[in-house]
Amino acid sequence: MDVNTNDFRKLSDFEDILIVDEKGDILYFDFPDLSVLKTLRMKPDEMLGKKVTSLYKNVTEENSTIMKVLKTGIPICHNKQKLISKKNNNSIFSINSTYPLLEKGNIIGAIEFSKRIYTRETIQLLKNYSYHKIYRNNNTIYTIDDIITVNPKMLEIKNKIAKTAKTDSSVFIFGRTGAGKEVVAQAIHNLSERFHRPFISQNCGAIPSTLLESTLFGTVKGSFTGSEDMKGLFEQAEGGTLFLDEVNSLDYNLQVKLLKAIEEKTIKRVGGTKNIDLDIRIISATNEDPEKMVADKRLREDLFYRLGVVQINLPNLSERMDDIKGLVDYFISFYNDNMNIQVSGIQPQVMDYFYKYNWPGNIRELKNAIEMAFNNVSSEEITLQDIPERIGKGFGAELKTEKSDHSKSLKHCLEAYEKNIIMREFTNSNERIAETARRLGISKQLLKYKMNKYNIVKKILL
């Protein structure tokens, strides 16, 4: 088999290879960066056997460089193209060089070498697909941009994180389960000068107390039966950050050794005699009130003061309900990118239920609720049938009443629906008229008229 090498340019200029048969069906491809397949919303095995003209909306038998080469046998070199995906209208810009594959003078296929060109549009697309990947070399996946909030208290916390990151002081984070303690810890690390060094995370409650000391400080071979020379988490975090979650699970005696390690910045492995110097930052967290733990003698007072040079208290999601909409939009976007499902939004009635629910599992519970909805959704919008039953439990009577009342006129139903939307956006805008009007896309005068009509201000102020 021969390749017609007329005007063959340097192959080192190209990244991707695509080979088709004489009909234009794909036989082989090699894309070092598989994000191109994500752009196409295709899995690798789905490419094989596909007609090359079926991949893009704007590629036809007439304008396809591959199909032209198959018909004419003449190479097309360094041809610039804009390719638009059929499934989601995403664009790929590339430079292609296409050559016929010949056997005894007959065209039996074609090979195309290509290189993608990154424009402002495609760079934004790649950003969505490779979010924070640069940080994954240090064991993290979150930055401060992942703290989605418009809540004043949380905005203060984000500002505190930015200031704290500039120092090496120990940080103590208090927040209930699912409130985002690890996100905060990783955000501090990635804003600090230690971002290029490891972030080591350990849930102290997940390890038996008998193994926790060796896990933290490491072991020396022969110190006990079966022991080997092993670095502990302190050594693994050298130069970076050690995050200890559920620090309240530490044995009271082990707390003494932890305090000594932090104050002296040295450790000894279990069974060892050699002092090992440390250059790490300690961030710790708990889901219980630390002052109560100190009072109950479950957390040493001196350790708490040493760990909590800077203390960050995360509010429950029920205390920052103005963040629900932003978080829902964020998670929908996240799962659109990471699951083979496209959801455009969420029905207003579902959002009403989200605002009424107490969220005992906080942000983690909300994220899980959206993920469950993606697994159940059968339309472009998330409905009440898609979310966990517990969220609607207790509001069922209200829903039943709304559905079963057929006596109301269409005008009455539309007005009730409009009133609920205005009330929700007025609340989400911290009762600011101008911001509410902007969100609704109407003038302030019209908004005031409708609020007076529905007696909304009086109801909210009562």
Coordinates of C-alpha atoms in Angstrom, one line a residue:
M1 CA 0.0 0.0 0.0
D2 CA 1.3 3.4 -1.0
V3 CA 0.6 6.9 0.2
N4 CA 0.7 9.6 -2.4
T5 CA 3.2 12.0 -1.0
N6 CA 2.8 14.9 -3.4
D7 CA 3.4 18.1 -1.4
F8 CA 3.8 16.0 1.8
R9 CA 4.5 18.5 4.6
K10 CA 6.1 17.9 8.0
L11 CA 4.0 15.4 9.9
S12 CA 5.4 16.9 13.2
D13 CA 3.1 19.9 12.5
F14 CA 0.0 17.7 13.1
E15 CA -1.5 16.0 16.2
D16 CA -4.5 13.9 15.0
I17 CA -4.7 11.1 12.5
L18 CA -7.9 9.8 10.8
I19 CA -8.0 7.0 8.2
V20 CA -11.1 6.1 6.2
D21 CA -11.9 3.4 3.6
E22 CA -12.9 4.1 0.0
K23 CA -16.5 4.9 1.1
G24 CA -15.4 7.4 3.8
D25 CA -16.1 5.1 6.7
I26 CA -13.7 5.6 9.6
L27 CA -11.2 2.7 10.0
Y28 CA -8.8 4.2 12.5
F29 CA -8.2 7.4 14.5
D30 CA -5.6 8.7 16.9
F31 CA -6.5 11.8 18.9
P32 CA -3.9 12.4 21.7
D33 CA -6.3 14.9 23.3
L34 CA -9.7 13.1 23.6
S35 CA -11.5 16.4 24.4
V36 CA -12.3 16.5 20.7
L37 CA -14.5 13.4 21.3
K38 CA -16.2 15.2 24.2
T39 CA -16.9 18.1 21.8
L40 CA -18.6 15.6 19.5
R41 CA -20.4 14.0 22.5
M42 CA -19.0 10.6 21.4
K43 CA -17.1 7.7 23.0
P44 CA -14.0 6.4 21.3
D45 CA -15.7 3.1 20.1
E46 CA -18.5 5.1 18.6
M47 CA -16.2 6.7 16.0
L48 CA -15.2 3.5 14.2
G49 CA -17.4 2.7 11.3
K50 CA -19.0 6.1 11.2
K51 CA -19.3 8.0 7.9
V52 CA -16.9 10.9 8.1
T53 CA -19.6 13.3 6.9
S54 CA -21.9 12.2 9.8
L55 CA -19.7 13.8 12.5
Y56 CA -20.3 17.5 11.7
K57 CA -23.3 19.6 10.8
N58 CA -21.5 21.6 8.1
V59 CA -19.6 18.7 6.4
T60 CA -21.1 17.2 3.3
E61 CA -20.0 14.9 0.4
E62 CA -19.3 18.0 -1.6
N63 CA -17.1 20.0 0.8
S64 CA -15.5 17.3 2.8
T65 CA -11.7 17.3 2.1
I66 CA -11.6 13.5 2.7
M67 CA -14.4 12.8 0.3
K68 CA -12.8 15.1 -2.3
V69 CA -9.5 13.2 -2.0
L70 CA -11.3 9.9 -2.3
K71 CA -12.9 11.1 -5.6
T72 CA -10.0 12.9 -7.2
G73 CA -6.9 11.2 -5.7
I74 CA -5.3 14.6 -5.3
P75 CA -4.0 15.6 -1.9
I76 CA -5.3 18.7 -0.1
C77 CA -2.7 20.2 2.1
H78 CA -2.9 22.7 5.0
N79 CA -6.6 23.4 4.5
K80 CA -8.2 25.5 7.3
Q81 CA -11.6 24.3 8.5
K82 CA -14.4 25.2 10.9
L83 CA -16.3 22.1 11.9
I84 CA -19.6 22.3 13.8
S85 CA -20.7 19.3 15.9
K86 CA -24.2 17.9 15.0
K87 CA -25.1 17.1 18.6
N88 CA -24.4 20.4 20.4
N89 CA -23.3 23.0 17.8
N90 CA -19.8 23.2 19.3
S91 CA -17.1 24.3 16.9
I92 CA -13.6 22.9 16.2
F93 CA -11.1 24.9 14.1
S94 CA -8.4 22.9 12.5
I95 CA -5.7 22.7 9.8
N96 CA -5.9 19.5 7.8
S97 CA -3.7 17.7 5.2
T98 CA -5.4 14.9 3.5
Y99 CA -3.8 12.2 1.2
P100 CA -5.2 9.3 -0.8
L101 CA -4.2 5.7 0.1
L102 CA -3.3 3.8 -3.1
E103 CA -3.0 0.1 -3.9
K104 CA -1.8 -0.8 -7.4
G105 CA -3.0 2.6 -8.6
N106 CA -6.5 2.3 -7.1
I107 CA -7.8 4.6 -4.3
I108 CA -8.7 2.4 -1.3
G109 CA -9.0 5.1 1.3
A110 CA -7.6 8.3 2.7
I111 CA -5.5 9.5 5.6
E112 CA -6.0 12.9 7.2
F113 CA -3.5 14.6 9.5
S114 CA -4.9 17.6 11.4
K115 CA -4.1 20.1 14.1
R116 CA -6.7 22.0 16.1
I117 CA -6.5 25.8 16.3
Y118 CA -7.6 27.3 19.6
T119 CA -9.7 30.4 19.4
R120 CA -11.3 32.4 22.2
E121 CA -14.4 30.2 21.7
T122 CA -12.6 26.9 21.8
I123 CA -10.5 27.9 24.7
Q124 CA -13.6 28.6 26.7
L125 CA -14.9 25.2 25.7
L126 CA -11.7 23.5 26.8
K127 CA -11.9 25.4 30.1
N128 CA -15.2 23.8 30.8
Y129 CA -13.9 20.3 30.1
S130 CA -10.6 20.6 31.9
Y131 CA -11.7 22.6 34.8
H132 CA -8.8 23.0 37.3
K133 CA -6.9 20.0 35.9
I134 CA -3.7 22.0 36.3
Y135 CA -4.1 21.7 40.1
R136 CA -4.7 17.9 40.0
N137 CA -0.9 17.3 40.1
N138 CA -1.0 18.5 43.8
N139 CA -4.0 16.1 44.7
T140 CA -6.7 18.8 44.6
I141 CA -9.7 19.4 42.4
Y142 CA -11.1 22.6 43.9
T143 CA -10.2 26.3 43.9
I144 CA -11.9 29.3 45.4
D145 CA -13.9 29.6 42.2
D146 CA -15.8 26.5 43.3
I147 CA -17.2 28.3 46.2
I148 CA -20.5 29.4 44.5
T149 CA -22.2 32.1 46.5
V150 CA -23.9 35.5 46.6
N151 CA -24.6 35.2 50.3
P152 CA -23.0 38.1 52.3
K153 CA -21.6 35.8 55.0
M154 CA -20.1 33.4 52.5
L155 CA -18.6 36.3 50.5
E156 CA -16.9 37.4 53.8
I157 CA -15.5 33.9 54.2
K158 CA -14.2 33.9 50.6
N159 CA -12.4 37.2 51.4
K160 CA -11.0 35.6 54.6
I161 CA -9.8 32.6 52.6
A162 CA -7.9 34.9 50.2
K163 CA -6.2 36.7 53.1
T164 CA -5.4 33.5 55.1
A165 CA -3.8 31.8 52.1
K166 CA -1.0 34.4 52.1
T167 CA 0.2 33.1 55.5
D168 CA 1.2 29.8 57.0
S169 CA -1.0 30.0 60.0
S170 CA -3.0 26.9 61.1
V171 CA -6.6 27.0 60.0
F172 CA -9.6 25.4 61.8
I173 CA -12.8 24.9 59.8
F174 CA -16.1 24.2 61.6
G175 CA -19.0 23.1 59.4
R176 CA -21.7 20.5 59.4
T177 CA -21.5 17.5 57.2
G178 CA -21.6 18.5 53.5
A179 CA -21.0 22.2 54.1
G180 CA -17.9 22.3 52.0
K181 CA -15.0 22.0 54.5
E182 CA -12.6 20.3 52.0
V183 CA -13.4 22.8 49.3
V184 CA -12.4 25.6 51.6
A185 CA -9.2 23.7 52.6
Q186 CA -8.2 23.1 49.0
A187 CA -9.0 26.7 48.1
I188 CA -6.6 27.9 50.8
H189 CA -3.9 25.6 49.5
N190 CA -4.3 26.6 45.9
L191 CA -4.2 30.3 46.7
S192 CA -1.1 29.9 48.8
E193 CA 2.6 29.8 47.8
R194 CA 2.4 26.1 48.5
F195 CA 0.1 25.4 45.6
H196 CA 2.8 23.5 43.7
R197 CA 3.4 21.1 46.6
P198 CA 1.1 18.2 47.7
F199 CA -2.2 18.6 49.4
I200 CA -2.7 15.6 51.7
S201 CA -6.2 14.9 53.1
Q202 CA -7.2 12.5 55.8
N203 CA -10.5 11.8 57.5
C204 CA -9.4 10.9 61.0
G205 CA -12.7 9.2 61.7
A206 CA -12.1 6.7 58.9
I207 CA -9.1 5.1 60.4
P208 CA -9.1 2.9 63.6
S209 CA -7.4 4.7 66.5
T210 CA -4.8 1.9 66.7
L211 CA -3.6 2.7 63.2
L212 CA -3.9 6.4 63.2
E213 CA -0.6 7.2 64.9
S214 CA 1.4 5.2 62.3
T215 CA -0.7 6.7 59.5
L216 CA 0.2 10.2 60.6
F217 CA 3.8 9.8 61.6
G218 CA 5.0 6.7 59.7
T219 CA 6.8 3.6 60.9
V220 CA 10.3 2.2 61.2
K221 CA 11.0 -1.3 60.0
G222 CA 10.9 -3.8 62.9
S223 CA 9.2 -1.4 65.4
F224 CA 6.4 -3.9 65.6
T225 CA 5.5 -7.2 63.9
G226 CA 5.2 -6.7 60.1
S227 CA 6.2 -3.0 60.2
E228 CA 8.2 -1.5 57.3
D229 CA 9.9 1.8 56.7
M230 CA 6.9 3.9 55.7
K231 CA 6.3 7.7 55.4
G232 CA 3.4 9.0 57.3
L233 CA 1.0 11.7 56.2
F234 CA 3.2 14.5 57.7
E235 CA 6.2 13.5 55.6
Q236 CA 4.0 13.0 52.5
A237 CA 2.8 16.6 52.8
E238 CA 6.3 18.0 53.0
G239 CA 6.3 21.5 51.6
G240 CA 2.5 21.5 51.2
T241 CA -0.6 21.2 53.2
L242 CA -1.9 18.5 55.6
F243 CA -5.7 18.6 55.9
L244 CA -7.1 16.6 58.9
D245 CA -10.9 16.3 58.8
E246 CA -12.9 15.1 61.8
V247 CA -10.0 15.9 64.0
N248 CA -12.3 15.4 66.9
S249 CA -11.9 11.6 66.3
L250 CA -8.3 11.7 67.4
D251 CA -7.5 9.8 70.6
Y252 CA -6.9 12.2 73.5
N253 CA -3.3 10.9 73.9
L254 CA -2.6 11.3 70.2
Q255 CA -3.7 14.9 70.4
V256 CA -0.7 15.5 72.6
K257 CA 1.7 14.1 70.0
L258 CA -0.1 16.2 67.3
L259 CA 0.3 19.3 69.4
K260 CA 4.0 18.6 69.9
A261 CA 4.5 18.0 66.2
I262 CA 2.9 21.3 65.2
E263 CA 4.7 23.4 67.8
E264 CA 8.2 21.9 67.3
K265 CA 7.7 21.3 63.5
T266 CA 9.4 17.9 63.9
I267 CA 8.1 14.3 64.2
K268 CA 9.4 10.8 64.9
R269 CA 8.2 7.8 63.2
V270 CA 6.6 5.1 65.3
G271 CA 9.5 3.1 66.7
G272 CA 12.1 5.6 65.4
T273 CA 14.6 7.8 67.2
K274 CA 15.4 10.3 64.4
N275 CA 13.8 13.7 64.4
I276 CA 12.3 14.6 61.0
D277 CA 11.9 18.3 60.3
L278 CA 8.7 19.5 58.8
D279 CA 7.7 22.3 56.5
I280 CA 3.9 21.9 56.2
R281 CA 0.8 23.8 56.9
I282 CA -1.9 22.2 59.0
I283 CA -5.6 22.7 58.2
S284 CA -8.1 20.8 60.4
A285 CA -11.8 20.5 60.4
T286 CA -14.7 19.2 62.5
N287 CA -18.5 18.8 62.0
E288 CA -19.0 19.5 65.8
D289 CA -18.9 22.7 67.7
P290 CA -15.2 22.9 68.8
E291 CA -16.0 24.9 71.9
K292 CA -18.4 22.3 73.1
M293 CA -15.8 19.6 72.4
V294 CA -13.3 21.5 74.5
A295 CA -15.9 21.8 77.3
D296 CA -16.6 18.1 77.1
K297 CA -12.9 17.2 77.3
R298 CA -12.9 15.6 73.8
L299 CA -10.6 18.1 72.3
R300 CA -7.6 19.5 74.2
E301 CA -7.9 23.2 74.8
D302 CA -4.2 23.9 74.0
L303 CA -4.5 21.9 70.7
F304 CA -7.7 23.7 69.7
Y305 CA -5.9 27.1 70.2
R306 CA -2.9 25.9 68.2
L307 CA -5.0 24.5 65.4
G308 CA -7.4 27.4 65.3
V309 CA -5.1 30.4 64.8
V310 CA -7.5 31.2 62.1
Q311 CA -11.0 29.8 62.5
I312 CA -13.6 29.6 59.7
N313 CA -17.2 28.8 60.6
L314 CA -19.2 27.6 57.6
P315 CA -22.9 28.3 57.6
N316 CA -25.4 25.5 56.8
L317 CA -27.1 25.7 53.4
S318 CA -30.4 26.5 55.2
E319 CA -28.7 29.7 56.4
R320 CA -27.7 30.7 52.9
M321 CA -30.8 29.9 50.8
D322 CA -30.0 32.7 48.5
D323 CA -27.2 30.5 47.1
I324 CA -29.6 27.7 46.0
K325 CA -30.2 29.0 42.5
G326 CA -26.5 29.5 41.8
L327 CA -25.5 26.1 43.2
V328 CA -28.3 24.4 41.2
D329 CA -27.1 26.1 38.0
Y330 CA -23.5 25.1 38.8
F331 CA -24.3 21.5 39.4
I332 CA -26.5 21.3 36.2
S333 CA -23.6 22.7 34.2
F334 CA -21.2 20.2 35.9
Y335 CA -23.4 17.2 35.1
N336 CA -24.1 18.3 31.6
D337 CA -20.3 18.2 31.1
N338 CA -19.8 14.9 32.9
M339 CA -22.8 12.8 32.1
N340 CA -24.2 11.9 28.7
I341 CA -27.3 13.9 29.3
Q342 CA -28.3 17.5 28.5
V343 CA -30.5 19.4 30.9
S344 CA -31.5 23.0 30.2
G345 CA -32.9 23.8 33.6
I346 CA -35.2 23.1 36.4
Q347 CA -38.9 23.7 36.8
P348 CA -39.9 26.6 39.0
Q349 CA -42.0 24.3 41.2
V350 CA -39.0 22.2 42.0
M351 CA -37.0 25.3 42.9
D352 CA -39.9 26.3 45.3
Y353 CA -39.5 22.9 47.0
F354 CA -35.7 23.4 47.2
Y355 CA -36.3 26.7 49.0
K356 CA -38.6 25.1 51.5
Y357 CA -36.4 22.2 52.3
N358 CA -34.1 22.3 55.2
W359 CA -31.1 20.5 53.6
P360 CA -29.6 18.6 56.6
G361 CA -26.9 17.3 54.3
N362 CA -26.1 20.8 53.1
I363 CA -24.4 21.4 49.7
R364 CA -23.4 17.7 49.3
E365 CA -27.1 16.7 49.6
L366 CA -28.1 19.3 47.0
K367 CA -25.4 18.1 44.6
N368 CA -26.6 14.5 45.1
A369 CA -30.2 15.5 44.5
I370 CA -29.2 17.1 41.1
E371 CA -27.2 14.0 40.2
M372 CA -30.2 11.8 41.1
A373 CA -32.4 14.0 38.9
F374 CA -30.0 13.5 36.0
N375 CA -30.4 9.8 36.4
N376 CA -34.2 10.1 36.4
V377 CA -34.9 13.0 34.0
S378 CA -36.9 12.2 30.9
S379 CA -37.2 15.8 29.5
E380 CA -35.0 18.9 29.1
E381 CA -36.0 20.1 32.5
I382 CA -35.8 18.6 36.0
T383 CA -39.3 17.9 37.4
L384 CA -40.7 17.0 40.8
Q385 CA -40.7 13.3 39.7
D386 CA -36.9 13.4 39.2
I387 CA -35.7 14.6 42.7
P388 CA -35.5 12.6 45.9
E389 CA -38.9 12.0 47.5
R390 CA -37.7 13.2 50.9
I391 CA -37.4 16.8 49.5
G392 CA -41.1 16.9 48.6
K393 CA -42.2 15.0 51.7
G394 CA -44.3 17.3 53.8
F395 CA -45.2 19.5 50.9
G396 CA -47.2 16.8 49.2
A397 CA -50.6 18.1 50.5
E398 CA -49.8 21.5 49.0
L399 CA -48.9 20.0 45.7
K400 CA -52.0 17.8 45.7
T401 CA -54.2 20.8 46.4
E402 CA -52.6 22.8 43.5
K403 CA -53.1 19.9 41.1
S404 CA -56.6 18.9 42.2
D405 CA -58.2 22.4 42.2
H406 CA -59.9 22.5 38.8
S407 CA -62.4 25.2 39.8
K408 CA -59.9 28.1 39.4
S409 CA -59.9 30.0 36.1
L410 CA -56.9 30.1 33.8
K411 CA -56.5 33.8 34.7
H412 CA -56.4 33.0 38.4
C413 CA -53.8 30.2 37.9
L414 CA -51.6 32.5 35.7
E415 CA -51.7 35.3 38.3
A416 CA -50.8 32.8 41.1
Y417 CA -47.9 31.6 39.1
E418 CA -46.7 35.1 38.3
K419 CA -47.0 36.1 41.9
N420 CA -44.9 33.1 43.1
I421 CA -42.1 34.0 40.6
I422 CA -42.0 37.6 41.6
M423 CA -42.0 36.7 45.3
R424 CA -39.1 34.2 44.8
E425 CA -37.0 36.6 42.8
F426 CA -37.7 39.5 45.2
T427 CA -36.4 37.3 48.1
N428 CA -33.4 36.1 46.1
S429 CA -32.5 39.7 45.3
N430 CA -32.5 40.6 49.0
E431 CA -35.7 42.6 48.5
R432 CA -34.1 45.0 46.0
I433 CA -36.6 46.4 43.5
A434 CA -34.0 47.2 40.8
E435 CA -32.3 43.8 41.0
T436 CA -35.6 42.0 41.0
A437 CA -36.8 43.9 37.9
R438 CA -33.5 43.1 36.2
R439 CA -33.9 39.4 36.9
L440 CA -37.4 39.3 35.6
G441 CA -36.6 41.4 32.5
I442 CA -39.2 44.1 33.2
S443 CA -39.1 47.8 34.2
K444 CA -39.2 48.9 37.9
Q445 CA -42.5 50.7 37.3
L446 CA -44.1 47.5 36.0
L447 CA -42.7 45.5 38.9
K448 CA -44.0 48.0 41.5
Y449 CA -47.4 47.8 39.8
K450 CA -47.5 44.0 40.0
M451 CA -46.2 43.9 43.6
N452 CA -48.9 46.3 44.7
K453 CA -51.5 44.3 42.7
Y454 CA -50.4 41.1 44.5
N455 CA -49.8 42.7 47.9
I456 CA -46.3 41.1 47.9
V457 CA -44.3 43.7 49.9
K458 CA -46.9 43.7 52.7
K459 CA -46.8 39.9 52.8
I460 CA -43.0 39.7 53.0
L461 CA -42.7 42.4 55.6
L462 CA -45.3 40.7 57.9

